[in-house]
Amino acid sequence: MKKGYFSDFGGVFVPETLMPALVELEAAFESARKDDAFLAGLESEFKSFVGRPTPITFAPRLSEELGCELYFKREDLCHSGAHKINNALGQALLAKKMGKKRVIAETGAGQHGVAVATAAARLGLEAEIFMGEVDMERQKPNVFRMKLHGAKVTPVSSGSKTLKDAVNECLREWTSSVRTTHYLLGSALGPHPYPEMVAFFQSVIGREARKQFAESPGGLPDVVVACVGGGSNSIGIFKGFLDEASVRLVGVEAGGRGIESGLHAARFSDAKKGRVGVLHGTKSFVLQDTDGQIAETHSVSAGLDYPAVGPEHAALRESGRARYDYATDTEALAAFKLLSEKEGILPALESSHALAWVVKHASELADKRVLVNLSGRGDKDVFHVANELGERID
Ligand SMILES: *Cc1c(COP(=O)(O)O)cnc(C)c1O
């Protein structure tokens, strides 16, 4: 396999001016991943700051209702509310090791921005978060959280003033500040070495889960299910089970208002618009119109609302090792309510997509041991859900 590629996906599609930064980063990452002191520092932060290992929770009432043995990996219990902190801390520690004083990051809904601001405050790094003007208006509480952690939030007013414009702005800013600055990218996307590096920092999820299951009386799960935005929580949990052929892996994309409606973020499931292309430095499946323009996307969950998917997932799908499917907004909202009512857990709307897939496929999962990655908690989503359900709470 070519370096930086997963099958024919991945690579480095960036302007020449960014190459030195990526080469420096790759070398630093390759050395850090083999450096016992670095890994011990990361483990110590995971334990004392993030609250790892996160538990596995058996869901007795839902298991009975669905007819399978249902378990959750509880990334919702991570400090700051989701798996994103694993990657933010990992890269922030790496930035420090590289002697950088500052991190920059893109954010859409603000979840990654909050994780970066949190990690930067913890480690004493300066943080600047680029965020589309439209997103800043939609996500005021997260903008304020970032500022509380001492981060600077810079509005992006180009293009559609949303996530993909914020990524472009970050890449531009990085070019001019690479000596002092690390670009802390938020998912298993972007040019090499990002997809591999983000997967490495998130692989703690799968490593823990595998150990937790291997030590349980029933052994490994039969099926592992995770939602797929850029693909970081899913690749993180998949890594723990990739070499166990008996464990089926399922990634669930945002079906939005349905594939036919065109309003979704299901890069793999829309056979017409989801085609191989290049976005933000990497080659993978990208939603595009017939002219190759990036298509509009929609999801009830902001974290899954992105037109491209991480390149390693494209390769896992091609090889058949993982299967990809989708859940719609309506199905995810129903799963959100179900888990809240039946198990006392408010899941993030993103994670609700993974559970929604299990609900929909309960008959083929009869008596199976099913592990769902609960990538984040739903506190951030309660106003949105109330709105969708037609209830007023403010
Ligand atoms: C951001 C986010 C996601 C989607 O991102 P991935 O990189 O695909 O994991 C999923 N769940 C939650 C809770 C998120 O905040």
Coordinates of C-alpha atoms and ligand atoms in Angstrom, one line a residue:
M1 CA 0.0 0.0 0.0
K2 CA 1.3 3.5 -0.9
K3 CA 2.2 5.6 2.1
G4 CA -0.8 7.7 3.3
Y5 CA -3.2 5.6 1.3
F6 CA -6.0 3.2 2.3
S7 CA -6.4 1.1 -0.9
D8 CA -6.8 3.9 -3.5
F9 CA -8.2 6.5 -1.0
G10 CA -6.5 9.1 1.1
G11 CA -3.2 10.8 0.0
V12 CA -2.1 14.4 0.1
F13 CA -3.9 16.8 -2.2
V14 CA -2.7 20.2 -0.9
P15 CA -0.9 23.2 -2.3
E16 CA 2.9 23.0 -2.4
T17 CA 3.2 25.6 0.4
L18 CA 1.6 23.2 2.9
M19 CA 3.9 20.2 2.1
P20 CA 6.7 21.2 4.6
A21 CA 4.2 21.4 7.5
L22 CA 2.7 18.0 6.7
V23 CA 6.1 16.4 6.3
E24 CA 7.2 17.9 9.7
L25 CA 3.9 16.7 11.3
E26 CA 4.2 13.2 9.9
A27 CA 7.8 12.8 11.3
A28 CA 6.7 14.1 14.7
F29 CA 3.7 11.8 14.8
E30 CA 5.8 8.7 13.7
S31 CA 8.2 9.4 16.5
A32 CA 5.6 10.2 19.1
R33 CA 3.6 7.0 18.6
K34 CA 6.7 5.0 19.4
D35 CA 7.8 7.2 22.3
D36 CA 7.0 5.6 25.7
A37 CA 7.2 9.0 27.5
F38 CA 4.7 10.6 25.1
L39 CA 2.3 7.6 25.3
A40 CA 2.5 7.6 29.1
G41 CA 1.7 11.3 29.2
L42 CA -1.3 10.7 26.9
E43 CA -2.5 7.8 29.0
S44 CA -2.2 9.9 32.2
E45 CA -4.3 12.7 30.7
F46 CA -6.9 10.2 29.4
K47 CA -7.2 8.7 32.9
S48 CA -7.1 11.8 35.2
F49 CA -8.6 14.5 32.9
V50 CA -10.9 12.7 30.4
G51 CA -12.1 10.0 32.9
R52 CA -11.0 6.9 30.9
P53 CA -11.5 4.1 30.6
T54 CA -15.2 4.8 29.8
P55 CA -17.5 1.9 30.9
I56 CA -19.5 -0.6 28.9
T57 CA -23.1 -0.4 29.9
F58 CA -25.5 -3.3 29.3
A59 CA -29.0 -2.1 28.4
P60 CA -31.4 -4.6 30.0
R61 CA -34.8 -3.0 29.0
L62 CA -33.9 -2.2 25.4
S63 CA -32.3 -5.7 25.0
E64 CA -35.6 -7.2 26.0
E65 CA -37.6 -5.0 23.7
L66 CA -35.3 -5.5 20.7
G67 CA -34.5 -9.2 21.2
C68 CA -30.7 -8.8 21.2
E69 CA -28.0 -8.3 23.9
L70 CA -27.4 -4.6 23.6
Y71 CA -24.3 -2.8 25.1
F72 CA -23.0 0.8 24.9
K73 CA -19.4 2.1 24.9
R74 CA -19.9 5.2 27.0
E75 CA -17.9 7.9 25.2
D76 CA -20.7 10.3 26.4
L77 CA -19.1 10.1 29.8
C78 CA -15.8 11.6 28.5
H79 CA -15.0 15.0 30.0
S80 CA -16.6 17.7 27.8
G81 CA -19.2 15.3 26.5
A82 CA -17.9 13.3 23.6
H83 CA -15.1 11.3 22.1
K84 CA -13.7 14.4 20.4
I85 CA -11.6 15.2 23.4
N86 CA -9.4 12.0 22.8
N87 CA -8.1 13.4 19.5
A88 CA -7.9 17.0 20.7
L89 CA -5.7 16.1 23.7
G90 CA -3.6 13.7 21.6
Q91 CA -2.8 16.3 19.0
A92 CA -2.4 19.1 21.6
L93 CA 0.2 17.0 23.4
L94 CA 1.9 16.4 20.1
A95 CA 1.9 20.1 19.3
K96 CA 3.6 20.8 22.6
K97 CA 6.2 18.1 21.9
M98 CA 6.9 19.8 18.6
G99 CA 7.5 23.1 20.4
K100 CA 4.4 24.8 19.0
K101 CA 2.8 27.5 21.1
R102 CA -0.5 27.7 19.3
V103 CA -3.2 25.5 17.9
I104 CA -5.8 26.4 15.3
A105 CA -8.9 24.4 14.4
E106 CA -12.1 24.4 12.3
T107 CA -15.4 23.8 13.8
G108 CA -19.0 23.4 12.5
A109 CA -21.4 22.9 15.3
G110 CA -18.7 23.9 17.8
Q111 CA -18.2 20.5 19.4
H112 CA -14.6 20.1 18.0
G113 CA -13.9 23.8 18.8
V114 CA -14.9 23.2 22.4
A115 CA -12.8 20.1 22.6
V116 CA -9.8 22.0 21.3
A117 CA -10.3 25.0 23.6
T118 CA -10.6 22.5 26.5
A119 CA -7.4 20.7 25.6
A120 CA -5.5 24.0 24.9
A121 CA -6.6 25.4 28.3
R122 CA -5.5 22.2 30.0
L123 CA -2.1 22.3 28.4
G124 CA -1.4 26.0 28.3
L125 CA -1.6 26.5 24.5
E126 CA -3.0 29.4 22.7
A127 CA -6.1 28.4 20.6
E128 CA -7.8 30.1 17.7
I129 CA -11.0 28.5 16.3
F130 CA -12.3 29.3 12.8
M131 CA -16.0 29.1 12.5
G132 CA -18.4 30.1 9.7
E133 CA -20.5 33.2 10.5
V134 CA -23.7 31.2 10.0
D135 CA -22.6 28.5 12.4
M136 CA -21.5 31.0 15.0
E137 CA -25.0 32.5 15.0
R138 CA -26.6 29.0 15.2
Q139 CA -24.2 27.7 18.0
K140 CA -23.9 30.6 20.4
P141 CA -23.6 28.5 23.6
N142 CA -20.6 26.6 22.1
V143 CA -19.0 29.9 20.9
F144 CA -19.2 31.1 24.5
R145 CA -17.8 27.9 25.9
M146 CA -14.8 28.2 23.7
K147 CA -14.3 31.8 24.9
L148 CA -14.6 30.7 28.5
H149 CA -11.7 28.4 27.9
G150 CA -9.7 31.4 26.6
A151 CA -9.9 30.6 22.9
K152 CA -10.2 33.2 20.2
V153 CA -13.1 32.5 17.9
T154 CA -12.7 33.9 14.4
P155 CA -15.7 34.3 12.1
V156 CA -15.3 33.0 8.5
S157 CA -17.4 35.0 6.0
S158 CA -16.4 33.3 2.8
G159 CA -18.5 30.9 0.7
S160 CA -21.5 29.4 2.6
K161 CA -20.0 30.7 5.9
T162 CA -20.1 27.1 7.4
L163 CA -17.8 24.2 8.1
K164 CA -16.1 23.7 4.8
D165 CA -15.3 27.4 4.5
A166 CA -13.8 27.2 8.0
V167 CA -11.6 24.3 7.0
N168 CA -10.3 26.3 4.0
E169 CA -9.6 29.2 6.2
C170 CA -7.6 27.0 8.6
L171 CA -5.5 25.6 5.8
R172 CA -4.8 29.1 4.6
E173 CA -3.9 30.4 8.1
W174 CA -1.7 27.4 8.7
T175 CA 0.4 28.2 5.6
S176 CA 1.4 31.5 7.1
S177 CA 2.0 30.5 10.7
V178 CA 3.3 26.9 10.5
R179 CA 6.5 27.6 12.5
T180 CA 4.6 28.4 15.7
T181 CA 1.2 26.7 15.0
H182 CA -0.3 23.2 14.8
Y183 CA -3.5 22.7 12.8
L184 CA -5.6 20.4 15.1
L185 CA -8.0 18.8 12.6
G186 CA -11.2 17.3 14.1
S187 CA -11.9 14.0 12.3
A188 CA -10.3 11.1 10.4
L189 CA -10.1 13.3 7.3
G190 CA -7.8 15.7 5.6
P191 CA -4.4 15.0 4.0
H192 CA -2.0 12.3 5.3
P193 CA -1.0 12.0 8.2
Y194 CA -4.3 13.3 9.7
P195 CA -6.6 10.3 9.0
E196 CA -4.1 7.9 10.4
M197 CA -3.2 10.1 13.3
V198 CA -6.8 10.9 14.4
A199 CA -7.6 7.2 14.1
F200 CA -4.6 6.4 16.3
F201 CA -5.7 8.9 19.1
Q202 CA -9.3 7.5 18.9
S203 CA -8.3 3.9 18.8
V204 CA -8.3 4.0 22.6
I205 CA -12.0 3.5 22.3
G206 CA -11.7 0.1 20.5
R207 CA -8.7 -1.0 22.6
E208 CA -10.6 -0.5 25.8
A209 CA -13.8 -2.0 24.4
R210 CA -12.1 -5.1 23.2
K211 CA -10.4 -5.7 26.5
Q212 CA -13.6 -5.1 28.4
F213 CA -15.5 -7.6 26.3
A214 CA -12.7 -10.2 26.2
E215 CA -12.8 -10.2 30.0
S216 CA -16.6 -10.6 30.1
P217 CA -18.2 -14.1 30.3
G218 CA -19.8 -13.8 26.8
G219 CA -16.6 -12.9 25.0
L220 CA -16.4 -10.5 22.0
P221 CA -19.5 -8.8 20.6
D222 CA -21.0 -10.1 17.3
V223 CA -21.7 -6.7 15.9
V224 CA -20.1 -3.2 16.5
V225 CA -22.2 -0.2 15.4
A226 CA -21.1 3.5 15.2
C227 CA -22.3 6.6 13.5
V228 CA -20.1 8.1 10.8
G229 CA -19.6 11.8 10.3
G230 CA -16.0 12.3 9.2
G231 CA -15.5 8.9 10.7
S232 CA -13.4 9.3 13.9
N233 CA -15.5 7.7 16.6
S234 CA -16.3 4.8 14.3
I235 CA -12.7 4.2 13.1
G236 CA -11.7 4.5 16.8
I237 CA -14.0 1.6 17.9
F238 CA -13.5 -0.4 14.7
K239 CA -9.7 -0.5 15.3
G240 CA -10.2 -2.7 18.3
F241 CA -12.0 -5.4 16.3
L242 CA -10.6 -5.2 12.7
D243 CA -8.6 -8.4 13.0
E244 CA -11.5 -10.4 14.5
A245 CA -13.3 -11.7 11.5
S246 CA -16.3 -12.9 13.6
V247 CA -17.1 -9.3 14.6
R248 CA -19.3 -7.5 12.1
L249 CA -18.6 -3.7 11.8
V250 CA -21.4 -1.3 10.8
G251 CA -21.1 2.4 10.1
V252 CA -24.2 4.5 10.1
E253 CA -24.4 7.8 8.1
A254 CA -26.9 10.6 8.3
G255 CA -29.9 9.8 6.1
G256 CA -31.4 13.3 6.8
R257 CA -34.8 13.6 5.2
G258 CA -34.2 10.4 3.1
I259 CA -31.9 9.6 0.3
E260 CA -34.5 10.4 -2.4
S261 CA -35.0 13.9 -0.9
G262 CA -31.3 14.7 -1.6
L263 CA -31.2 16.3 1.9
H264 CA -28.8 14.1 3.7
A265 CA -25.1 13.4 4.4
A266 CA -25.1 9.7 3.3
R267 CA -21.9 9.7 1.1
F268 CA -21.9 5.9 0.7
S269 CA -25.7 5.3 0.5
D270 CA -26.5 7.8 -2.3
A271 CA -25.3 5.9 -5.3
K272 CA -25.9 9.0 -7.6
K273 CA -24.3 11.8 -5.7
G274 CA -21.8 10.0 -3.5
R275 CA -18.7 9.6 -5.8
V276 CA -15.0 9.4 -5.4
G277 CA -13.5 12.9 -5.3
V278 CA -11.1 15.2 -3.5
L279 CA -12.1 17.5 -0.7
H280 CA -9.9 19.2 1.9
G281 CA -6.7 17.3 0.9
T282 CA -8.0 13.8 0.8
K283 CA -9.5 11.4 -1.8
S284 CA -12.6 9.7 -0.7
F285 CA -16.4 9.5 -1.2
V286 CA -17.8 13.0 -1.6
L287 CA -21.3 14.2 -2.2
Q288 CA -21.3 16.1 -5.4
D289 CA -23.7 17.2 -8.2
T290 CA -23.2 16.1 -11.8
D291 CA -20.7 19.0 -12.4
G292 CA -18.6 17.8 -9.5
Q293 CA -19.7 20.7 -7.3
I294 CA -19.9 19.9 -3.6
A295 CA -23.5 19.1 -2.8
E296 CA -25.6 20.7 -0.1
T297 CA -26.0 18.3 2.9
H298 CA -28.5 18.1 5.7
S299 CA -28.8 16.2 9.0
V300 CA -30.7 16.8 12.2
S301 CA -27.3 16.2 13.9
A302 CA -24.7 18.8 13.0
G303 CA -21.8 16.4 13.8
L304 CA -22.7 14.1 10.9
D305 CA -23.4 17.0 8.4
Y306 CA -20.3 16.9 6.2
P307 CA -20.1 16.1 2.4
A308 CA -17.0 13.8 2.7
V309 CA -16.1 10.7 4.7
G310 CA -12.7 9.6 6.0
P311 CA -10.6 7.6 3.4
E312 CA -10.1 4.6 5.6
H313 CA -13.8 4.0 5.7
A314 CA -13.9 4.1 1.9
A315 CA -11.3 1.3 1.9
L316 CA -13.1 -0.7 4.6
R317 CA -16.3 -0.5 2.5
E318 CA -14.5 -1.5 -0.6
S319 CA -12.9 -4.6 1.0
G320 CA -16.2 -5.5 2.6
R321 CA -14.7 -5.6 6.1
A322 CA -17.2 -3.0 7.2
R323 CA -20.8 -2.3 6.0
Y324 CA -22.3 1.2 5.8
D325 CA -25.9 2.1 6.0
Y326 CA -27.9 5.2 7.1
A327 CA -30.6 6.3 9.5
T328 CA -32.9 9.2 8.8
D329 CA -33.6 12.3 11.0
T330 CA -36.9 10.8 12.1
E331 CA -35.4 7.4 13.0
A332 CA -32.6 9.1 15.0
L333 CA -35.1 11.3 16.9
A334 CA -37.1 8.2 17.8
A335 CA -33.9 6.4 19.0
F336 CA -33.0 9.5 21.0
K337 CA -36.4 9.3 22.8
L338 CA -36.2 5.5 23.2
L339 CA -32.8 5.5 24.9
S340 CA -33.8 8.4 27.1
E341 CA -37.0 6.7 28.3
K342 CA -35.8 3.1 28.5
E343 CA -32.3 3.4 29.9
G344 CA -31.9 6.8 31.5
I345 CA -29.3 7.9 29.0
L346 CA -29.6 11.1 26.8
P347 CA -27.5 10.3 23.7
A348 CA -26.1 12.8 21.3
L349 CA -28.3 13.0 18.1
E350 CA -25.2 11.8 16.2
S351 CA -24.9 8.6 18.3
S352 CA -28.7 8.2 18.1
H353 CA -28.2 7.3 14.4
A354 CA -26.2 4.2 15.4
L355 CA -28.9 3.0 17.8
A356 CA -31.6 3.8 15.2
W357 CA -29.9 1.3 12.8
V358 CA -30.0 -1.4 15.5
V359 CA -33.7 -0.7 16.1
K360 CA -34.4 -1.0 12.4
H361 CA -32.4 -4.2 12.0
A362 CA -33.5 -5.9 15.2
S363 CA -34.8 -8.9 13.4
E364 CA -31.5 -9.7 11.8
L365 CA -29.7 -9.1 15.1
A366 CA -31.9 -11.6 17.1
D367 CA -29.9 -13.0 20.1
K368 CA -26.7 -11.3 18.9
R369 CA -24.3 -9.4 21.2
V370 CA -24.5 -5.8 19.8
L371 CA -22.1 -3.0 20.9
V372 CA -23.1 0.6 20.0
N373 CA -20.6 3.3 20.4
L374 CA -22.3 6.1 22.3
S375 CA -20.0 8.8 20.9
G376 CA -21.5 11.7 22.9
R377 CA -24.1 12.9 25.3
G378 CA -27.3 14.6 24.3
D379 CA -27.4 17.6 26.7
K380 CA -26.3 19.8 23.8
D381 CA -29.3 18.6 21.7
V382 CA -32.3 19.1 24.1
F383 CA -33.4 22.4 22.7
H384 CA -33.2 21.1 19.2
V385 CA -35.1 17.9 20.1
A386 CA -37.8 19.9 21.9
N387 CA -38.2 22.0 18.8
E388 CA -38.4 18.9 16.5
L389 CA -41.0 17.4 18.8
G390 CA -43.0 20.6 18.8
E391 CA -42.5 21.3 22.5
R392 CA -41.5 24.7 24.0
I393 CA -38.9 24.7 26.8
D394 CA -37.5 28.2 26.7
Ligands
LIG1 C1 -18.5 15.2 15.9 C2 -19.3 14.1 16.5 C3 -19.6 12.9 15.7 C4 -19.1 12.8 14.2 O1 -17.8 12.8 14.0 P1 -16.9 11.5 13.7 O2 -15.6 12.1 13.4 O3 -17.6 10.8 12.6 O4 -16.9 10.7 15.0 C5 -20.3 11.9 16.3 N1 -20.8 12.0 17.5 C6 -20.6 13.1 18.3 C7 -21.2 13.1 19.6 C8 -19.9 14.2 17.8 O5 -19.7 15.2 18.5

